[in-house]
Amino acid sequence: MAVIQVNDLTYAYPQGRSVGPCSFTVEKGEFLHVTGSSGCGKSTIARCISGLIPHIYHGKMTGEVLINGRSTLSTRMWELSELAGFVFQNPSMQMLGNTVEEEIIIGLENLGLDRAEISGRLEESLGRFGLDSLRGRDPQTLSGGEQQKLALAAITSRRPPVLVLDEPLSMLDVSAATELTRYLSLLSRSGTTVIAFEHRADYLSSLPGVRVMALDSAASVKFSRRRASASCPDCKCGAKPLVISNICVNAGKTRILENMSLTVQSGSVTAIVGRNGTGKTTLLRAITGLQPFEGSVTVNGKKPDFGLVCQNADLQIFNAAVRSEILYRVNNPDMKLYARLLEILGLGRYENTPPLILSEGEKKRLALATVLIRKPEHGVLLDEPSLGQDAAHKHTLMELCAEIASTGKTVILTTHDLHLASMADRIVVLGPDGVTASGRTEDILADDSIWARAGMFVPGWITEDERKGITA
Amino acid sequence: MKEKYFSTFQLFLLAFFAALIVVAKIALHLPLQLSGHSGIFWMAIIIVSSRVVPKPGAASLVGLTSGIMAAFLGLGDLGALNTLLSYSMAGVGADLALILLRDPENYFCAALAGVFGHMAKFMVKWIFGMIAGAPAGFVALGLAKALAGYILFGALGGFLGALTLRALRRAGFFTYLMEKK
Amino acid sequence: MMKQDAYGMTGALSISESSPLRKVDPRTKLALCLAASLAVMLPLQKVAVFFVLYFMFLAWARLLPGALRQIWKLKWILAVLFVVDWLVVSPELAVVVTLRLVIVAGVFAMFFSTTTPSELCLALVWMRVPYRYAFSLGLSFQAVGHINSEWRKILEAQKARGAFSAPSGWRYPVEQVKNLVSLTVPAVVLAAKRAWSMTEAAYARGFESPNRRPYKALLMSRADWFIVSGAAFIFILILSWRLP
Amino acid sequence: MDQKKRIAAAVVIIAALAGAILAVESFRRGGTLYRTFIPGGFSSACVPVFMDAAEIGRFCEADSAKLKKFGFTDKAERKIQQGWFLRDVILLYADEKNLSPETRVTVASESRNKKADLTWRDVAERKNMIILGMSKQGRLKLVSIMKGLDYREQWVQEVDRIEVAR
């Protein structure tokens, strides 16, 4: 029996863009993995299935979605929430409670359960997701992986027959993503219908019994590993390396970085990887001087000049159009560079568009442009540039990085996406005690002992080719 | 379903604006030793909220919520009740002014609404002083100066609010909001 | 440098877990605070008596150090007022004004330093404030921490891209105003995004369901009734006491 | 109403509010609003009136209600000084027939160790504005605009006896 029936569904945003039409059915107990490039409407369809569209969105929906035979149009939102649970992309943005316990209780209260039943389900959920020891903690102090588990616990404790997930893995590091995938597989086996909208194909597709549905052809873009800076394969041409020596960073009483030393060659693309909380972002902030530290960070014996592209592009966007955003407070802008940036970053057609209505991926590229237009002397630092970007965009991004590096500048990026890291020239692995290893990408990827020491592992879907660094 | 006066989104939005006020109050120390200077951000956020949620009462709700929060966080030195009332009145004052002035994106209207809100806050402090029985001219022993400061910074705050609103409109923020109920 | 957590920022919202008032129903505490703040209206002798009782109560509730800290914050205002009142008016007035201010300054701390925001929400719901309003108040408390760290990140991000010029004093008002707008716009946008994703998250968990049954409930214990009736008794006594 | 008028109205309201605050405050400074906060008030300060060393009455709050208030603006501080004519107060207890222009009237404050020596001629003359006013503490004070008694230093605060000597 089909639990979910989507018939000729279309959705038009008030601004004019539209998604669909699409039709599909999902059987009871099935695990459906929906893939698609960013901006192809995955999130929109996920919201239509859960009923958030049309209940709290103003856009125009046509066609119909039936859950257990009930139309989402005529069923009230709170009833729909009992039929289909929804887990969102960014776990920290969906935490409603002051404590882990409260987070789970809020959803159970709305079901109208009595106190004993709520306690029972609370304990069961905490146990199942291994959150017992965290029950009194503020959800905001948890790691990304723990938060996503909590979000899943809060929804599944309501025991909805259908679970819809919108990009549940995109914010998670390798181990957290693997763990979450395991939970989803367990849920599916226990009879819950699971629909995951996720462009990271690797984890979910490797599960047994998962049906994959592609929303568009773009999703099939394969990664091709490309040597980032072909002009200097061994990175010896870097005349001005970035030298980080013995830096220490404290936040309150906790020490985030301790006596870290690292030399990064110019003219190369370096990826810094490590589990959440190992100080990747802090290191970038220290290099730019935004983070006070002890020790020294120099290029040629002087304080370096790097541009930093933050993880969240919304932090720096406030101008009326893409053009004015890029050129804001730039003295004598290089208009040739400007035109070139628009072209490679795919922003040309948005020159006069208000930046806030761009997609997340586009905003990120815009943020990169605002930094590059300033021509930072020594290079750029990118904090988690792959978040919200699909395979094709990641690929373009790495090409751009290679191009910057080929002019002799340094590009450093942090990421928990090992696909992306495998496209860099060099990888620096941060572990609990600082730099676990640093070296050429192929050497690092090939040495499993390094990853074990950093508390990580190279997942099976990183191909042997990628490990060896063979150019596609 | 019966339409609620404030949608859930609007309520949450106003709650976050209130938090923004509290954070601005704590985090921002402008290099000014003038009474009421924190009103710049304060009134700016209240003016912004009154446009983002274009219903009478929005500013008051932001004021009230930020008042409760400020009371919890122990801000203000004349005690929690005074803090609660003065924050709330800043919102109520701006709300009342906007019933008359209507358009918070107009620089003059926004600045005047800012003055109203900030003066309402001043009056709470003043009345508190009177009730406690402090002698005349007690408010910092320079009532006229303090009042002028409140008016000035209220106006600046309203002005900044209007500027922010215009920048938000140009950057496409209201298009972003259009879709959300 | 600002700290990240909301409560560490001011050092003020530290819930005194050791206080016996911590276990008292928020409604009781609210009633006590309201009554105590009305005591400010009493004439000198009665205020003085009330003042002594109030401080004895604070000492019992283990809130005295906090209250004294609050008063210490007021020290200059109190000192100036005391001297001015004494010189301009009379010593009696100086004393009565000081007592009143000290009471006013500290009285609601009894409530706020022993009640968590979620308990306040329960009390609000009991007072017929709609659940959605009480809930959003809870969210705003939660948001202080994020917004504070976001604010810092915005400032950094703008500095990192060169959109925020270092403070050059107030000599360049136009630049300064641009600086401010470069902070307020992202702050508002981020607040709106967070609000929206919270709204979605709330609806995904059946927010506004008419079937909602609260898990935690307020309960007036015997201690609560004892405190309420005790306070009422003392109040009646003070009010009916005829001054010679 | 168009936008300009609304803005004008708002400006007027703001000005009125600011004006009101300042006015109330200066009024308070003048002291009239102030008495409501004074513990005790007038009653604790009845002032005895003597005629040739014999007490003929006590001037208390109840008595003051029978009299009309007058006032003037103090030239040094531009504050309003209000109260009852000393003449009216004395006539509450003494018969005018018993008073000649040369009768001496002494208003004294033992606590302040101050006194003012006057003649009935001065006291009876309304133009001199010899007035018993109320201080902020609720104590009587002798104020006047008569030459020789028109400075604060010459006034008698905390009046605690009034003597009439024929």
Short mmCIF file of C-alpha atoms in Angstrom, two decimals, chain A residues 102-334:
data_model
loop_
_atom_site.label_atom_id
_atom_site.label_comp_id
_atom_site.label_asym_id
_atom_site.label_seq_id
_atom_site.Cartn_x
_atom_site.Cartn_y
_atom_site.Cartn_z
CA GLU A 102 12.65 19.34 27.21
CA GLU A 103 13.45 19.14 23.51
CA ILE A 104 11.91 15.69 23.34
CA ILE A 105 9.04 16.48 25.72
CA ILE A 106 7.75 19.44 23.68
CA GLY A 107 6.73 17.20 20.80
CA LEU A 108 5.19 14.59 23.09
CA GLU A 109 3.09 17.15 24.96
CA ASN A 110 1.49 18.17 21.69
CA LEU A 111 0.30 14.61 21.14
CA GLY A 112 -1.88 14.90 24.23
CA LEU A 113 -0.19 11.97 25.97
CA ASP A 114 -0.45 11.52 29.71
CA ARG A 115 2.52 12.02 31.97
CA ALA A 116 3.44 8.37 32.38
CA GLU A 117 3.41 7.78 28.63
CA ILE A 118 5.58 10.86 28.05
CA SER A 119 8.15 9.70 30.62
CA GLY A 120 8.18 6.25 29.06
CA ARG A 121 8.78 7.50 25.57
CA LEU A 122 11.33 10.06 26.77
CA GLU A 123 13.45 7.39 28.45
CA GLU A 124 13.15 5.10 25.48
CA SER A 125 14.30 7.81 23.05
CA LEU A 126 17.16 8.96 25.23
CA GLY A 127 18.31 5.37 25.51
CA ARG A 128 17.98 4.53 21.87
CA PHE A 129 19.99 7.53 20.68
CA GLY A 130 22.55 7.37 23.45
CA LEU A 131 21.53 10.77 24.83
CA ASP A 132 21.05 9.58 28.41
CA SER A 133 24.12 11.27 29.78
CA LEU A 134 23.25 14.54 28.05
CA ARG A 135 19.68 14.87 29.29
CA GLY A 136 20.22 18.02 31.32
CA ARG A 137 22.40 19.79 28.78
CA ASP A 138 21.43 22.83 26.76
CA PRO A 139 20.94 21.54 23.19
CA GLN A 140 22.96 24.44 21.85
CA THR A 141 26.07 23.23 23.64
CA LEU A 142 25.95 19.85 21.88
CA SER A 143 28.03 18.99 18.82
CA GLY A 144 26.41 18.96 15.39
CA GLY A 145 26.15 15.19 15.38
CA GLU A 146 24.57 15.09 18.84
CA GLN A 147 22.14 17.81 17.85
CA GLN A 148 21.04 15.93 14.76
CA LYS A 149 20.55 12.80 16.86
CA LEU A 150 18.48 14.81 19.30
CA ALA A 151 16.38 16.23 16.48
CA LEU A 152 15.79 12.71 15.26
CA ALA A 153 14.95 11.54 18.79
CA ALA A 154 12.47 14.39 19.26
CA ILE A 155 10.67 13.51 16.06
CA THR A 156 10.78 9.73 16.25
CA SER A 157 9.56 9.67 19.86
CA ARG A 158 6.27 10.89 18.39
CA ARG A 159 6.24 7.66 16.40
CA PRO A 160 5.15 9.04 13.05
CA PRO A 161 4.62 6.35 10.40
CA VAL A 162 6.59 8.47 7.92
CA LEU A 163 9.87 10.28 8.47
CA VAL A 164 10.95 13.02 6.07
CA LEU A 165 14.52 14.34 6.26
CA ASP A 166 15.83 17.42 4.46
CA GLU A 167 19.61 17.23 3.95
CA PRO A 168 20.15 15.59 7.34
CA LEU A 169 23.85 14.90 6.76
CA SER A 170 25.13 18.11 5.25
CA MET A 171 26.31 19.65 8.52
CA LEU A 172 27.88 16.49 9.92
CA ASP A 173 31.41 15.17 9.92
CA VAL A 174 32.23 11.70 8.69
CA SER A 175 31.68 9.81 11.90
CA ALA A 176 28.49 11.66 12.86
CA ALA A 177 27.07 11.16 9.38
CA THR A 178 27.88 7.46 9.49
CA GLU A 179 26.22 7.09 12.87
CA LEU A 180 23.10 8.92 11.77
CA THR A 181 22.88 6.77 8.68
CA ARG A 182 22.93 3.72 10.92
CA TYR A 183 19.99 5.03 12.94
CA LEU A 184 18.00 5.72 9.81
CA SER A 185 18.59 2.24 8.58
CA LEU A 186 17.43 0.84 11.93
CA LEU A 187 14.27 2.95 11.82
CA SER A 188 13.49 1.85 8.33
CA ARG A 189 13.90 -1.78 9.29
CA SER A 190 11.53 -1.32 12.21
CA GLY A 191 8.77 -0.31 9.79
CA THR A 192 9.00 3.47 9.50
CA THR A 193 8.78 4.83 5.98
CA VAL A 194 11.84 7.04 5.47
CA ILE A 195 12.31 9.65 2.75
CA ALA A 196 15.67 11.39 2.82
CA PHE A 197 16.36 14.35 0.57
CA GLU A 198 20.13 14.48 0.47
CA HIS A 199 22.68 15.38 -2.13
CA ARG A 200 25.50 13.55 -0.37
CA ALA A 201 24.80 10.31 -2.12
CA ASP A 202 27.56 8.27 -0.56
CA TYR A 203 26.24 7.37 2.87
CA LEU A 204 22.63 6.55 2.12
CA SER A 205 23.16 4.87 -1.22
CA SER A 206 25.47 2.38 0.41
CA LEU A 207 22.67 1.12 2.67
CA PRO A 208 20.96 -2.06 1.60
CA GLY A 209 17.40 -1.79 0.30
CA VAL A 210 17.45 1.95 -0.38
CA ARG A 211 15.61 3.16 -3.45
CA VAL A 212 17.33 6.16 -5.05
CA MET A 213 15.34 8.71 -6.97
CA ALA A 214 17.08 11.53 -8.84
CA LEU A 215 15.17 14.79 -9.20
CA ASP A 216 17.34 16.00 -12.02
CA SER A 217 20.26 14.91 -14.12
CA ALA A 218 22.68 17.26 -12.42
CA ALA A 219 22.82 14.90 -9.50
CA SER A 220 24.71 12.40 -11.57
CA VAL A 221 27.73 14.71 -11.97
CA LYS A 222 30.64 12.58 -10.91
CA PHE A 223 33.54 13.88 -8.99
CA SER A 224 36.61 13.97 -11.04
CA ARG A 225 39.68 14.55 -9.10
CA ARG A 226 41.75 17.22 -10.63
CA ARG A 227 45.19 18.16 -9.47
CA ALA A 228 44.48 21.58 -8.05
CA SER A 229 47.61 23.50 -8.97
CA ALA A 230 49.10 21.75 -11.90
CA SER A 231 51.82 24.33 -12.33
CA CYS A 232 53.67 23.27 -9.21
CA PRO A 233 52.79 19.71 -8.34
CA ASP A 234 55.21 19.39 -5.47
CA CYS A 235 54.45 22.83 -4.15
CA LYS A 236 58.07 23.82 -3.95
CA CYS A 237 57.53 26.98 -5.92
CA GLY A 238 56.00 28.69 -2.90
CA ALA A 239 58.36 31.51 -2.18
CA LYS A 240 56.46 32.86 0.76
CA PRO A 241 55.13 30.09 2.98
CA LEU A 242 52.70 30.85 5.78
CA VAL A 243 54.48 29.95 8.99
CA ILE A 244 52.42 29.25 12.05
CA SER A 245 54.56 28.58 15.07
CA ASN A 246 53.55 27.51 18.53
CA ILE A 247 50.21 29.22 18.61
CA CYS A 248 47.88 28.78 21.54
CA VAL A 249 44.27 29.91 21.67
CA ASN A 250 42.09 29.89 24.76
CA ALA A 251 38.38 30.42 25.01
CA GLY A 252 37.68 31.13 28.63
CA LYS A 253 39.25 28.27 30.53
CA THR A 254 39.32 25.78 27.69
CA ARG A 255 42.30 25.64 25.39
CA ILE A 256 41.24 25.27 21.77
CA LEU A 257 44.64 25.20 20.12
CA GLU A 258 47.78 24.26 21.96
CA ASN A 259 51.29 24.85 20.68
CA MET A 260 50.30 24.30 17.11
CA SER A 261 52.93 24.72 14.44
CA LEU A 262 52.32 24.40 10.75
CA THR A 263 53.88 25.60 7.51
CA VAL A 264 51.63 26.07 4.51
CA GLN A 265 53.26 26.47 1.12
CA SER A 266 52.07 29.28 -1.07
CA GLY A 267 50.82 28.39 -4.50
CA SER A 268 48.88 25.44 -3.16
CA VAL A 269 45.42 24.49 -2.02
CA THR A 270 45.47 23.06 1.49
CA ALA A 271 42.49 21.38 3.10
CA ILE A 272 42.26 21.26 6.87
CA VAL A 273 40.13 18.35 8.04
CA GLY A 274 39.23 17.13 11.47
CA ARG A 275 36.22 16.25 13.58
CA ASN A 276 33.87 18.97 14.78
CA GLY A 277 35.44 20.92 17.60
CA THR A 278 39.12 20.38 16.79
CA GLY A 279 39.67 24.08 16.18
CA LYS A 280 39.59 24.33 12.39
CA THR A 281 37.65 27.58 12.33
CA THR A 282 39.65 28.97 15.24
CA LEU A 283 42.85 28.38 13.31
CA LEU A 284 41.55 30.36 10.32
CA ARG A 285 40.43 33.17 12.58
CA ALA A 286 43.85 33.26 14.20
CA ILE A 287 45.56 33.48 10.80
CA THR A 288 43.48 36.53 9.88
CA GLY A 289 44.09 38.09 13.26
CA LEU A 290 40.43 38.03 14.29
CA GLN A 291 41.23 35.61 17.08
CA PRO A 292 43.73 36.70 19.74
CA PHE A 293 46.45 34.09 20.20
CA GLU A 294 49.88 33.50 21.68
CA GLY A 295 52.68 32.54 19.31
CA SER A 296 53.30 33.83 15.82
CA VAL A 297 51.70 33.68 12.39
CA THR A 298 53.87 35.16 9.65
CA VAL A 299 54.57 35.28 5.95
CA ASN A 300 58.07 36.46 5.16
CA GLY A 301 58.44 37.46 8.77
CA LYS A 302 55.51 39.83 8.58
CA LYS A 303 51.87 39.72 9.62
CA PRO A 304 50.00 38.07 6.76
CA ASP A 305 47.12 39.52 4.76
CA PHE A 306 44.48 36.90 4.10
CA GLY A 307 40.82 37.24 3.15
CA LEU A 308 38.41 35.06 5.12
CA VAL A 309 35.19 33.66 3.69
CA CYS A 310 32.94 32.70 6.60
CA GLN A 311 30.82 29.60 6.87
CA ASN A 312 27.58 31.55 6.92
CA ALA A 313 27.32 34.02 4.05
CA ASP A 314 24.34 35.76 5.65
CA LEU A 315 26.72 37.26 8.18
CA GLN A 316 28.13 39.72 5.69
CA ILE A 317 25.44 40.40 3.13
CA PHE A 318 23.54 43.67 3.44
CA ASN A 319 23.75 45.61 0.19
CA ALA A 320 21.05 46.22 -2.39
CA ALA A 321 22.49 44.19 -5.24
CA VAL A 322 25.19 41.67 -6.01
CA ARG A 323 27.20 44.39 -7.74
CA SER A 324 27.15 46.81 -4.84
CA GLU A 325 27.76 43.97 -2.41
CA ILE A 326 30.97 42.98 -4.18
CA LEU A 327 32.18 46.53 -4.68
CA TYR A 328 31.25 47.82 -1.21
CA ARG A 329 34.07 49.95 0.20
CA VAL A 330 36.63 48.79 -2.35
CA ASN A 331 38.95 51.61 -3.32
CA ASN A 332 39.72 51.65 -7.04
CA PRO A 333 38.15 48.30 -7.80
CA ASP A 334 39.75 46.24 -10.55
#
